[in-house]
PDB file of N, CA and C in Angstrom:
ATOM      1  N   MET A  16      14.446  -6.336 -21.347  1.00 96.00           N
ATOM      2  CA  MET A  16      13.333  -6.872 -21.911  1.00 96.00           C
ATOM      3  C   MET A  16      12.122  -5.425 -21.652  1.00 96.00           C
ATOM      4  N   ILE A  17      10.953  -5.224 -22.243  1.00 98.00           N
ATOM      5  CA  ILE A  17      10.180  -4.038 -21.569  1.00 98.00           C
ATOM      6  C   ILE A  17       8.616  -4.663 -20.917  1.00 98.00           C
ATOM      7  N   ILE A  18       8.495  -4.182 -20.667  1.00 98.00           N
ATOM      8  CA  ILE A  18       7.357  -4.313 -19.548  1.00 98.00           C
ATOM      9  C   ILE A  18       7.030  -3.118 -19.238  1.00 98.00           C
ATOM     10  N   THR A  19       5.781  -3.136 -19.311  1.00 98.00           N
ATOM     11  CA  THR A  19       4.849  -2.316 -19.615  1.00 98.00           C
ATOM     12  C   THR A  19       3.368  -2.330 -19.437  1.00 98.00           C
ATOM     13  N   THR A  20       1.933  -1.503 -18.334  1.00 98.00           N
ATOM     14  CA  THR A  20       1.194  -1.949 -18.652  1.00 98.00           C
ATOM     15  C   THR A  20       0.369  -1.621 -19.474  1.00 98.00           C
ATOM     16  N   THR A  21       0.923  -0.683 -20.234  1.00 98.00           N
ATOM     17  CA  THR A  21      -0.331  -0.526 -21.398  1.00 98.00           C
ATOM     18  C   THR A  21      -0.104  -1.943 -22.862  1.00 98.00           C
ATOM     19  N   PRO A  22      -0.710  -1.891 -23.259  1.00 97.00           N
ATOM     20  CA  PRO A  22      -1.231  -2.892 -24.456  1.00 97.00           C
ATOM     21  C   PRO A  22      -0.435  -3.110 -25.817  1.00 97.00           C
ATOM     22  N   ASN A  23       0.373  -2.054 -25.769  1.00 96.00           N
ATOM     23  CA  ASN A  23       0.945  -2.211 -27.214  1.00 96.00           C
ATOM     24  C   ASN A  23       2.419  -1.248 -26.151  1.00 96.00           C
ATOM     25  N   ILE A  24       4.076  -0.782 -27.825  1.00 98.00           N
ATOM     26  CA  ILE A  24       4.981  -0.221 -27.262  1.00 98.00           C
ATOM     27  C   ILE A  24       5.533   0.648 -28.320  1.00 98.00           C
ATOM     28  N   GLU A  25       5.268   2.627 -28.020  1.00 96.00           N
ATOM     29  CA  GLU A  25       5.499   3.386 -29.507  1.00 96.00           C
ATOM     30  C   GLU A  25       6.776   3.242 -29.382  1.00 96.00           C
ATOM     31  N   GLY A  26       6.644   2.879 -30.891  1.00 97.00           N
ATOM     32  CA  GLY A  26       7.683   3.024 -31.514  1.00 97.00           C
ATOM     33  C   GLY A  26       8.594   1.058 -31.560  1.00 97.00           C
ATOM     34  N   HIS A  27       7.367   0.800 -31.411  1.00 98.00           N
ATOM     35  CA  HIS A  27       8.016  -1.218 -31.921  1.00 98.00           C
ATOM     36  C   HIS A  27       6.352  -1.155 -32.589  1.00 98.00           C
ATOM     37  N   LYS A  28       6.738  -2.278 -32.709  1.00 98.00           N
ATOM     38  CA  LYS A  28       5.898  -3.654 -33.776  1.00 98.00           C
ATOM     39  C   LYS A  28       5.213  -4.860 -32.638  1.00 98.00           C
ATOM     40  N   ILE A  29       4.581  -5.634 -32.270  1.00 98.00           N
ATOM     41  CA  ILE A  29       4.233  -6.525 -31.845  1.00 98.00           C
ATOM     42  C   ILE A  29       4.577  -7.590 -32.972  1.00 98.00           C
ATOM     43  N   LEU A  30       5.676  -8.272 -33.360  1.00 98.00           N
ATOM     44  CA  LEU A  30       5.503 -10.001 -34.776  1.00 98.00           C
ATOM     45  C   LEU A  30       4.613 -11.050 -33.872  1.00 98.00           C
ATOM     46  N   GLU A  31       3.936 -10.908 -32.552  1.00 98.00           N
ATOM     47  CA  GLU A  31       4.458 -12.544 -32.440  1.00 98.00           C
ATOM     48  C   GLU A  31       4.373 -12.285 -31.076  1.00 98.00           C
ATOM     49  N   TYR A  32       2.194 -13.076 -30.473  1.00 98.00           N
ATOM     50  CA  TYR A  32       2.102 -13.784 -29.239  1.00 98.00           C
ATOM     51  C   TYR A  32       2.279 -14.590 -28.542  1.00 98.00           C
ATOM     52  N   ARG A  33       2.832 -14.874 -26.712  1.00 98.00           N
ATOM     53  CA  ARG A  33       3.760 -16.442 -26.804  1.00 98.00           C
ATOM     54  C   ARG A  33       2.338 -16.645 -26.549  1.00 98.00           C
ATOM     55  N   GLY A  34       1.876 -15.865 -24.880  1.00 98.00           N
ATOM     56  CA  GLY A  34       0.684 -16.423 -24.384  1.00 98.00           C
ATOM     57  C   GLY A  34       1.061 -15.826 -23.070  1.00 98.00           C
ATOM     58  N   ILE A  35      -0.008 -15.525 -22.443  1.00 98.00           N
ATOM     59  CA  ILE A  35      -0.321 -14.828 -21.046  1.00 98.00           C
ATOM     60  C   ILE A  35       0.714 -15.758 -20.050  1.00 98.00           C
ATOM     61  N   VAL A  36       1.143 -14.718 -19.134  1.00 98.00           N
ATOM     62  CA  VAL A  36       2.449 -15.508 -18.477  1.00 98.00           C
ATOM     63  C   VAL A  36       2.087 -14.920 -16.889  1.00 98.00           C
ATOM     64  N   HIS A  37       2.105 -14.488 -16.061  1.00 98.00           N
ATOM     65  CA  HIS A  37       2.122 -14.900 -14.381  1.00 98.00           C
ATOM     66  C   HIS A  37       3.827 -14.879 -13.119  1.00 98.00           C
ATOM     67  N   GLY A  38       2.760 -13.803 -12.391  1.00 98.00           N
ATOM     68  CA  GLY A  38       4.278 -13.672 -11.377  1.00 98.00           C
ATOM     69  C   GLY A  38       3.321 -13.912 -10.514  1.00 98.00           C
ATOM     70  N   GLU A  39       3.549 -14.106  -9.162  1.00 96.00           N
ATOM     71  CA  GLU A  39       3.305 -14.687  -7.895  1.00 96.00           C
ATOM     72  C   GLU A  39       4.053 -14.176  -6.467  1.00 96.00           C
ATOM     73  N   THR A  40       3.280 -14.270  -5.401  1.00 94.00           N
ATOM     74  CA  THR A  40       4.533 -14.652  -4.102  1.00 94.00           C
ATOM     75  C   THR A  40       3.508 -14.583  -3.420  1.00 94.00           C
ATOM     76  N   ILE A  41       3.518 -14.273  -2.077  1.00 89.00           N
ATOM     77  CA  ILE A  41       2.888 -14.777  -0.620  1.00 89.00           C
ATOM     78  C   ILE A  41       4.377 -14.334   0.438  1.00 89.00           C
ATOM     79  N   LEU A  42       4.521 -14.073   1.376  1.00 83.00           N
ATOM     80  CA  LEU A  42       4.684 -12.973   1.983  1.00 83.00           C
ATOM     81  C   LEU A  42       4.737 -12.881   3.642  1.00 83.00           C
ATOM     82  N   GLY A  43       4.863 -12.992   4.100  1.00 77.00           N
ATOM     83  CA  GLY A  43       3.763 -13.026   5.931  1.00 77.00           C
ATOM     84  C   GLY A  43       4.453 -12.461   6.593  1.00 77.00           C
ATOM     85  N   ALA A  44       3.845 -11.361   7.134  1.00 62.00           N
ATOM     86  CA  ALA A  44       4.241  -9.744   8.298  1.00 62.00           C
ATOM     87  C   ALA A  44       3.985 -10.719   9.746  1.00 62.00           C
ATOM     88  N   ASN A  45       5.368 -10.042  10.049  1.00 60.00           N
ATOM     89  CA  ASN A  45       5.724 -10.598  11.225  1.00 60.00           C
ATOM     90  C   ASN A  45       5.684 -10.064  12.373  1.00 60.00           C
ATOM     91  N   PHE A  46       5.122  -9.818  13.570  1.00 42.00           N
ATOM     92  CA  PHE A  46       4.936  -9.410  15.027  1.00 42.00           C
ATOM     93  C   PHE A  46       4.891  -8.086  14.790  1.00 42.00           C
ATOM     94  N   VAL A  47       6.879  -8.160  14.936  1.00 44.00           N
ATOM     95  CA  VAL A  47       6.774  -6.763  14.747  1.00 44.00           C
ATOM     96  C   VAL A  47       6.345  -5.353  13.946  1.00 44.00           C
ATOM     97  N   ARG A  48       6.243  -6.334  12.900  1.00 56.00           N
ATOM     98  CA  ARG A  48       5.871  -5.432  11.800  1.00 56.00           C
ATOM     99  C   ARG A  48       4.354  -4.614  11.956  1.00 56.00           C
ATOM    100  N   ASP A  49       3.717  -5.663  12.311  1.00 59.00           N
ATOM    101  CA  ASP A  49       2.309  -5.429  12.623  1.00 59.00           C
ATOM    102  C   ASP A  49       2.165  -5.049  14.120  1.00 59.00           C
ATOM    103  N   PHE A  50       2.354  -4.763  14.898  1.00 49.00           N
ATOM    104  CA  PHE A  50       2.819  -3.896  15.951  1.00 49.00           C
ATOM    105  C   PHE A  50       3.159  -3.150  16.004  1.00 49.00           C
ATOM    106  N   MET A  51       4.225  -2.226  15.102  1.00 52.00           N
ATOM    107  CA  MET A  51       4.675  -1.368  14.676  1.00 52.00           C
ATOM    108  C   MET A  51       3.863  -0.081  13.496  1.00 52.00           C
ATOM    109  N   ALA A  52       3.307  -0.926  12.472  1.00 58.00           N
ATOM    110  CA  ALA A  52       2.663  -1.351  12.260  1.00 58.00           C
ATOM    111  C   ALA A  52       0.491  -0.042  12.888  1.00 58.00           C
ATOM    112  N   GLY A  53       0.276  -1.220  13.612  1.00 59.00           N
ATOM    113  CA  GLY A  53      -0.298  -0.213  15.013  1.00 59.00           C
ATOM    114  C   GLY A  53      -0.575   0.554  15.253  1.00 59.00           C
ATOM    115  N   VAL A  54       0.888   0.935  16.123  1.00 53.00           N
ATOM    116  CA  VAL A  54       1.162   2.265  16.640  1.00 53.00           C
ATOM    117  C   VAL A  54       0.884   3.980  15.326  1.00 53.00           C
ATOM    118  N   THR A  55       1.454   3.022  14.336  1.00 57.00           N
ATOM    119  CA  THR A  55       1.594   3.794  12.851  1.00 57.00           C
ATOM    120  C   THR A  55      -0.025   4.201  12.745  1.00 57.00           C
ATOM    121  N   ASP A  56      -0.975   3.623  12.607  1.00 57.00           N
ATOM    122  CA  ASP A  56      -2.429   4.048  12.967  1.00 57.00           C
ATOM    123  C   ASP A  56      -2.498   4.212  13.538  1.00 57.00           C
ATOM    124  N   PHE A  57      -2.465   4.292  14.994  1.00 54.00           N
ATOM    125  CA  PHE A  57      -2.435   4.970  15.568  1.00 54.00           C
ATOM    126  C   PHE A  57      -2.580   6.425  15.905  1.00 54.00           C
ATOM    127  N   PHE A  58      -1.205   6.573  15.536  1.00 59.00           N
ATOM    128  CA  PHE A  58      -0.429   7.687  15.748  1.00 59.00           C
ATOM    129  C   PHE A  58      -0.895   8.988  14.074  1.00 59.00           C
ATOM    130  N   GLY A  59      -0.985   7.492  13.019  1.00 61.00           N
ATOM    131  CA  GLY A  59      -1.074   8.626  12.129  1.00 61.00           C
ATOM    132  C   GLY A  59       0.207   8.429  10.986  1.00 61.00           C
ATOM    133  N   GLY A  60       0.146   8.761   9.868  1.00 65.00           N
ATOM    134  CA  GLY A  60       0.943   8.886   9.117  1.00 65.00           C
ATOM    135  C   GLY A  60       1.667   7.727   8.282  1.00 65.00           C
ATOM    136  N   ARG A  61       2.488   7.446   7.735  1.00 70.00           N
ATOM    137  CA  ARG A  61       2.891   5.180   6.629  1.00 70.00           C
ATOM    138  C   ARG A  61       3.168   4.842   7.748  1.00 70.00           C
ATOM    139  N   SER A  62       3.605   3.576   7.060  1.00 68.00           N
ATOM    140  CA  SER A  62       4.299   3.226   8.038  1.00 68.00           C
ATOM    141  C   SER A  62       5.276   1.790   6.981  1.00 68.00           C
ATOM    142  N   LYS A  63       5.936   2.311   6.933  1.00 72.00           N
ATOM    143  CA  LYS A  63       8.043   1.790   6.429  1.00 72.00           C
ATOM    144  C   LYS A  63       7.938   0.685   5.821  1.00 72.00           C
ATOM    145  N   ALA A  64       7.419  -0.130   7.604  1.00 71.00           N
ATOM    146  CA  ALA A  64       7.894  -1.852   7.042  1.00 71.00           C
ATOM    147  C   ALA A  64       7.050  -2.388   5.565  1.00 71.00           C
ATOM    148  N   TYR A  65       6.020  -1.643   5.978  1.00 74.00           N
ATOM    149  CA  TYR A  65       4.673  -2.262   4.852  1.00 74.00           C
ATOM    150  C   TYR A  65       4.917  -1.701   4.118  1.00 74.00           C
ATOM    151  N   GLU A  66       5.562  -0.438   3.414  1.00 78.00           N
ATOM    152  CA  GLU A  66       5.604  -0.569   2.510  1.00 78.00           C
ATOM    153  C   GLU A  66       6.651  -1.086   1.236  1.00 78.00           C
ATOM    154  N   ASP A  67       7.606  -1.012   2.738  1.00 80.00           N
ATOM    155  CA  ASP A  67       9.126  -1.914   1.925  1.00 80.00           C
ATOM    156  C   ASP A  67       8.661  -2.848   1.823  1.00 80.00           C
ATOM    157  N   GLU A  68       8.284  -4.094   2.488  1.00 80.00           N
ATOM    158  CA  GLU A  68       7.728  -5.562   2.386  1.00 80.00           C
ATOM    159  C   GLU A  68       6.788  -5.728   0.588  1.00 80.00           C
ATOM    160  N   LEU A  69       5.934  -4.525   0.481  1.00 83.00           N
ATOM    161  CA  LEU A  69       4.943  -4.390   0.025  1.00 83.00           C
ATOM    162  C   LEU A  69       6.267  -4.599  -1.562  1.00 83.00           C
ATOM    163  N   GLY A  70       6.765  -3.675  -1.746  1.00 89.00           N
ATOM    164  CA  GLY A  70       7.958  -3.147  -2.334  1.00 89.00           C
ATOM    165  C   GLY A  70       8.567  -4.568  -3.721  1.00 89.00           C
ATOM    166  N   HIS A  71       8.899  -5.252  -2.400  1.00 89.00           N
ATOM    167  CA  HIS A  71       9.431  -6.071  -2.594  1.00 89.00           C
ATOM    168  C   HIS A  71       8.830  -7.401  -2.741  1.00 89.00           C
ATOM    169  N   ALA A  72       7.005  -7.979  -1.847  1.00 90.00           N
ATOM    170  CA  ALA A  72       6.680  -8.353  -3.129  1.00 90.00           C
ATOM    171  C   ALA A  72       6.627  -8.580  -4.552  1.00 90.00           C
ATOM    172  N   ARG A  73       6.370  -6.920  -4.408  1.00 95.00           N
ATOM    173  CA  ARG A  73       5.197  -6.567  -6.353  1.00 95.00           C
ATOM    174  C   ARG A  73       7.126  -7.246  -7.207  1.00 95.00           C
ATOM    175  N   GLU A  74       7.975  -6.608  -6.172  1.00 96.00           N
ATOM    176  CA  GLU A  74       9.649  -7.002  -7.562  1.00 96.00           C
ATOM    177  C   GLU A  74       9.823  -8.412  -7.641  1.00 96.00           C
ATOM    178  N   ILE A  75       9.914  -9.595  -7.009  1.00 96.00           N
ATOM    179  CA  ILE A  75       9.286 -10.683  -6.718  1.00 96.00           C
ATOM    180  C   ILE A  75       9.054 -11.083  -7.815  1.00 96.00           C
ATOM    181  N   ALA A  76       7.307 -10.624  -7.884  1.00 97.00           N
ATOM    182  CA  ALA A  76       6.432 -11.155  -8.810  1.00 97.00           C
ATOM    183  C   ALA A  76       6.354 -10.278  -9.402  1.00 97.00           C
ATOM    184  N   VAL A  77       7.035  -9.185 -10.134  1.00 98.00           N
ATOM    185  CA  VAL A  77       6.834  -9.509 -12.138  1.00 98.00           C
ATOM    186  C   VAL A  77       8.331  -9.656 -12.240  1.00 98.00           C
ATOM    187  N   THR A  78       9.386  -9.933 -10.934  1.00 98.00           N
ATOM    188  CA  THR A  78      10.948 -11.066 -11.220  1.00 98.00           C
ATOM    189  C   THR A  78      10.804 -12.217 -12.258  1.00 98.00           C
ATOM    190  N   GLU A  79       9.115 -13.002 -11.768  1.00 98.00           N
ATOM    191  CA  GLU A  79       8.903 -14.675 -12.020  1.00 98.00           C
ATOM    192  C   GLU A  79       8.098 -14.066 -13.251  1.00 98.00           C
ATOM    193  N   LEU A  80       7.527 -12.557 -13.355  1.00 98.00           N
ATOM    194  CA  LEU A  80       6.407 -12.484 -15.035  1.00 98.00           C
ATOM    195  C   LEU A  80       7.877 -12.186 -16.184  1.00 98.00           C
ATOM    196  N   GLU A  81       8.871 -12.074 -16.371  1.00 98.00           N
ATOM    197  CA  GLU A  81       9.931 -11.423 -16.538  1.00 98.00           C
ATOM    198  C   GLU A  81      10.113 -13.045 -16.997  1.00 98.00           C
ATOM    199  N   ALA A  82      11.057 -13.972 -16.247  1.00 98.00           N
ATOM    200  CA  ALA A  82      11.171 -15.219 -16.034  1.00 98.00           C
ATOM    201  C   ALA A  82      11.074 -16.115 -17.032  1.00 98.00           C
ATOM    202  N   ARG A  83       9.401 -16.682 -17.201  1.00 98.00           N
ATOM    203  CA  ARG A  83       8.183 -17.089 -17.806  1.00 98.00           C
ATOM    204  C   ARG A  83       7.826 -16.401 -19.254  1.00 98.00           C
ATOM    205  N   ALA A  84       8.245 -15.116 -19.310  1.00 98.00           N
ATOM    206  CA  ALA A  84       7.835 -14.540 -20.193  1.00 98.00           C
ATOM    207  C   ALA A  84       9.748 -14.803 -21.161  1.00 98.00           C
ATOM    208  N   ARG A  85      10.146 -14.632 -20.756  1.00 98.00           N
ATOM    209  CA  ARG A  85      12.204 -15.410 -21.614  1.00 98.00           C
ATOM    210  C   ARG A  85      11.961 -16.702 -21.647  1.00 98.00           C
ATOM    211  N   LYS A  86      11.506 -17.156 -20.932  1.00 98.00           N
ATOM    212  CA  LYS A  86      10.700 -18.827 -20.662  1.00 98.00           C
ATOM    213  C   LYS A  86      10.544 -19.356 -22.611  1.00 98.00           C
ATOM    214  N   LEU A  87       9.280 -18.625 -22.606  1.00 98.00           N
ATOM    215  CA  LEU A  87       8.338 -19.096 -23.909  1.00 98.00           C
ATOM    216  C   LEU A  87       9.206 -17.537 -24.972  1.00 98.00           C
ATOM    217  N   GLY A  88      10.987 -16.824 -24.175  1.00 98.00           N
ATOM    218  CA  GLY A  88      11.034 -16.519 -26.185  1.00 98.00           C
ATOM    219  C   GLY A  88      10.380 -15.410 -26.719  1.00 98.00           C
ATOM    220  N   ALA A  89       9.703 -14.920 -25.453  1.00 98.00           N
ATOM    221  CA  ALA A  89       9.355 -13.679 -25.613  1.00 98.00           C
ATOM    222  C   ALA A  89      10.431 -12.968 -24.816  1.00 98.00           C
ATOM    223  N   ASN A  90      10.079 -11.095 -25.858  1.00 98.00           N
ATOM    224  CA  ASN A  90      11.047  -9.933 -25.122  1.00 98.00           C
ATOM    225  C   ASN A  90      10.647  -9.253 -25.080  1.00 98.00           C
ATOM    226  N   ALA A  91       9.505  -9.051 -24.752  1.00 98.00           N
ATOM    227  CA  ALA A  91       8.745  -7.549 -23.693  1.00 98.00           C
ATOM    228  C   ALA A  91       7.419  -8.355 -23.255  1.00 98.00           C
ATOM    229  N   VAL A  92       6.621  -7.595 -22.309  1.00 98.00           N
ATOM    230  CA  VAL A  92       4.911  -8.159 -21.381  1.00 98.00           C
ATOM    231  C   VAL A  92       4.444  -6.153 -21.416  1.00 98.00           C
ATOM    232  N   VAL A  93       3.396  -6.801 -22.794  1.00 98.00           N
ATOM    233  CA  VAL A  93       2.099  -5.715 -22.443  1.00 98.00           C
ATOM    234  C   VAL A  93       1.612  -5.729 -21.930  1.00 98.00           C
ATOM    235  N   GLY A  94       0.706  -5.407 -21.379  1.00 98.00           N
ATOM    236  CA  GLY A  94      -0.927  -4.891 -20.459  1.00 98.00           C
ATOM    237  C   GLY A  94      -0.332  -5.662 -19.041  1.00 98.00           C
ATOM    238  N   VAL A  95       1.140  -5.481 -18.220  1.00 98.00           N
ATOM    239  CA  VAL A  95       0.994  -5.708 -17.014  1.00 98.00           C
ATOM    240  C   VAL A  95      -0.432  -5.508 -16.561  1.00 98.00           C
ATOM    241  N   ASP A  96      -1.276  -6.927 -15.280  1.00 98.00           N
ATOM    242  CA  ASP A  96      -1.564  -6.180 -14.117  1.00 98.00           C
ATOM    243  C   ASP A  96      -1.409  -6.341 -13.049  1.00 98.00           C
ATOM    244  N   ILE A  97      -1.144  -5.504 -11.612  1.00 97.00           N
ATOM    245  CA  ILE A  97      -0.198  -5.902 -10.216  1.00 97.00           C
ATOM    246  C   ILE A  97      -1.808  -6.230  -9.323  1.00 97.00           C
ATOM    247  N   ASP A  98      -1.593  -7.445  -8.839  1.00 97.00           N
ATOM    248  CA  ASP A  98      -3.092  -7.210  -8.012  1.00 97.00           C
ATOM    249  C   ASP A  98      -3.039  -7.218  -6.052  1.00 97.00           C
ATOM    250  N   TYR A  99      -2.819  -7.113  -5.548  1.00 91.00           N
ATOM    251  CA  TYR A  99      -2.773  -7.238  -4.636  1.00 91.00           C
ATOM    252  C   TYR A  99      -3.895  -7.455  -3.430  1.00 91.00           C
ATOM    253  N   GLU A 100      -3.373  -8.421  -2.093  1.00 89.00           N
ATOM    254  CA  GLU A 100      -4.895  -9.251  -1.789  1.00 89.00           C
ATOM    255  C   GLU A 100      -4.772  -9.639   0.104  1.00 89.00           C
ATOM    256  N   VAL A 101      -4.712  -9.154   0.635  1.00 82.00           N
ATOM    257  CA  VAL A 101      -4.664  -9.618   1.806  1.00 82.00           C
ATOM    258  C   VAL A 101      -5.026 -11.269   2.064  1.00 82.00           C
ATOM    259  N   LEU A 102      -4.191 -11.815   3.245  1.00 82.00           N
ATOM    260  CA  LEU A 102      -4.820 -13.255   3.047  1.00 82.00           C
ATOM    261  C   LEU A 102      -4.641 -13.389   4.185  1.00 82.00           C
ATOM    262  N   GLY A 103      -4.950 -14.838   5.137  1.00 75.00           N
ATOM    263  CA  GLY A 103      -4.855 -16.097   6.448  1.00 75.00           C
ATOM    264  C   GLY A 103      -6.593 -14.997   6.907  1.00 75.00           C
ATOM    265  N   SER A 104      -6.709 -16.434   8.222  1.00 73.00           N
ATOM    266  CA  SER A 104      -7.671 -15.390   9.541  1.00 73.00           C
ATOM    267  C   SER A 104      -7.116 -14.197   9.779  1.00 73.00           C
ATOM    268  N   SER A 105      -6.641 -13.771   9.918  1.00 72.00           N
ATOM    269  CA  SER A 105      -6.102 -13.397  11.033  1.00 72.00           C
ATOM    270  C   SER A 105      -5.798 -11.637   9.929  1.00 72.00           C
ATOM    271  N   ASN A 106      -5.175 -11.543   8.606  1.00 70.00           N
ATOM    272  CA  ASN A 106      -4.712 -11.202   8.022  1.00 70.00           C
ATOM    273  C   ASN A 106      -3.434 -10.539   7.223  1.00 70.00           C
ATOM    274  N   GLY A 107      -3.460 -11.234   8.046  1.00 72.00           N
ATOM    275  CA  GLY A 107      -1.331 -12.152   8.144  1.00 72.00           C
ATOM    276  C   GLY A 107       0.083 -12.063   7.383  1.00 72.00           C
ATOM    277  N   MET A 108      -1.690 -12.595   5.759  1.00 80.00           N
ATOM    278  CA  MET A 108      -0.410 -12.855   4.893  1.00 80.00           C
ATOM    279  C   MET A 108      -0.662 -11.690   3.705  1.00 80.00           C
ATOM    280  N   LEU A 109       0.817 -11.897   2.629  1.00 83.00           N
ATOM    281  CA  LEU A 109       0.176 -10.673   1.202  1.00 83.00           C
ATOM    282  C   LEU A 109       0.402 -11.272  -0.259  1.00 83.00           C
ATOM    283  N   MET A 110      -0.772 -10.925  -0.694  1.00 90.00           N
ATOM    284  CA  MET A 110      -0.241 -11.452  -1.951  1.00 90.00           C
ATOM    285  C   MET A 110      -0.096 -10.535  -3.060  1.00 90.00           C
ATOM    286  N   VAL A 111       1.210 -10.767  -4.435  1.00 95.00           N
ATOM    287  CA  VAL A 111       1.193  -9.527  -4.898  1.00 95.00           C
ATOM    288  C   VAL A 111       1.506 -11.140  -6.417  1.00 95.00           C
ATOM    289  N   THR A 112      -0.434 -10.367  -7.245  1.00 97.00           N
ATOM    290  CA  THR A 112       0.386 -10.688  -8.597  1.00 97.00           C
ATOM    291  C   THR A 112       0.306  -9.812  -9.350  1.00 97.00           C
ATOM    292  N   ALA A 113       1.444 -10.765 -10.526  1.00 98.00           N
ATOM    293  CA  ALA A 113       1.062  -9.879 -11.386  1.00 98.00           C
ATOM    294  C   ALA A 113       1.654 -11.025 -12.826  1.00 98.00           C
ATOM    295  N   SER A 114       0.555 -10.572 -13.981  1.00 98.00           N
ATOM    296  CA  SER A 114      -0.018 -10.560 -15.432  1.00 98.00           C
ATOM    297  C   SER A 114       0.047  -9.607 -16.277  1.00 98.00           C
ATOM    298  N   GLY A 115       0.674 -10.134 -17.710  1.00 98.00           N
ATOM    299  CA  GLY A 115       0.616 -10.103 -18.648  1.00 98.00           C
ATOM    300  C   GLY A 115       0.533 -10.554 -20.001  1.00 98.00           C
ATOM    301  N   THR A 116       0.434 -10.651 -21.354  1.00 98.00           N
ATOM    302  CA  THR A 116       1.047 -11.001 -21.806  1.00 98.00           C
ATOM    303  C   THR A 116       2.233 -11.161 -22.529  1.00 98.00           C
ATOM    304  N   ALA A 117       2.953 -12.044 -22.842  1.00 98.00           N
ATOM    305  CA  ALA A 117       4.726 -12.093 -23.453  1.00 98.00           C
ATOM    306  C   ALA A 117       4.485 -11.929 -24.982  1.00 98.00           C
ATOM    307  N   VAL A 118       5.581 -11.377 -24.846  1.00 98.00           N
ATOM    308  CA  VAL A 118       5.302 -11.113 -27.537  1.00 98.00           C
ATOM    309  C   VAL A 118       6.558 -10.799 -27.473  1.00 98.00           C
ATOM    310  N   VAL A 119       6.814 -11.046 -28.669  1.00 98.00           N
ATOM    311  CA  VAL A 119       8.130 -10.471 -29.054  1.00 98.00           C
ATOM    312  C   VAL A 119       7.697  -9.048 -30.363  1.00 98.00           C
ATOM    313  N   ILE A 120       8.341  -9.050 -29.797  1.00 98.00           N
ATOM    314  CA  ILE A 120       8.620  -7.337 -30.457  1.00 98.00           C
ATOM    315  C   ILE A 120      10.045  -6.712 -31.112  1.00 98.00           C
ATOM    316  N   ASP A 121       9.601  -6.187 -32.660  1.00 97.00           N
ATOM    317  CA  ASP A 121      10.795  -5.900 -33.661  1.00 97.00           C
ATOM    318  C   ASP A 121      12.075  -5.082 -32.861  1.00 97.00           C
TER     319      ASP A 121
END
């Protein structure tokens, strides 16, 4: 399965559009990660824990996107957009969504 942010795939012709597909995940950040991120924010630098969590959430969203495209009989997804949102009263939840158009290519 080819998944791309571009509207087409070089060297391939889109034969059929199967519809819009999406994947999403919401993950909570735990107290230890929040504390360590606060320390990193205070002293500067990158938060490895949050980077890892963000990467994991993105992988889940794209995997769901791919599974939904396969159910529609697609062999590629074009125009993929990945969005990130922080949710919850204390901003303790991370939502990642991926959406695109499921297509059949040659």
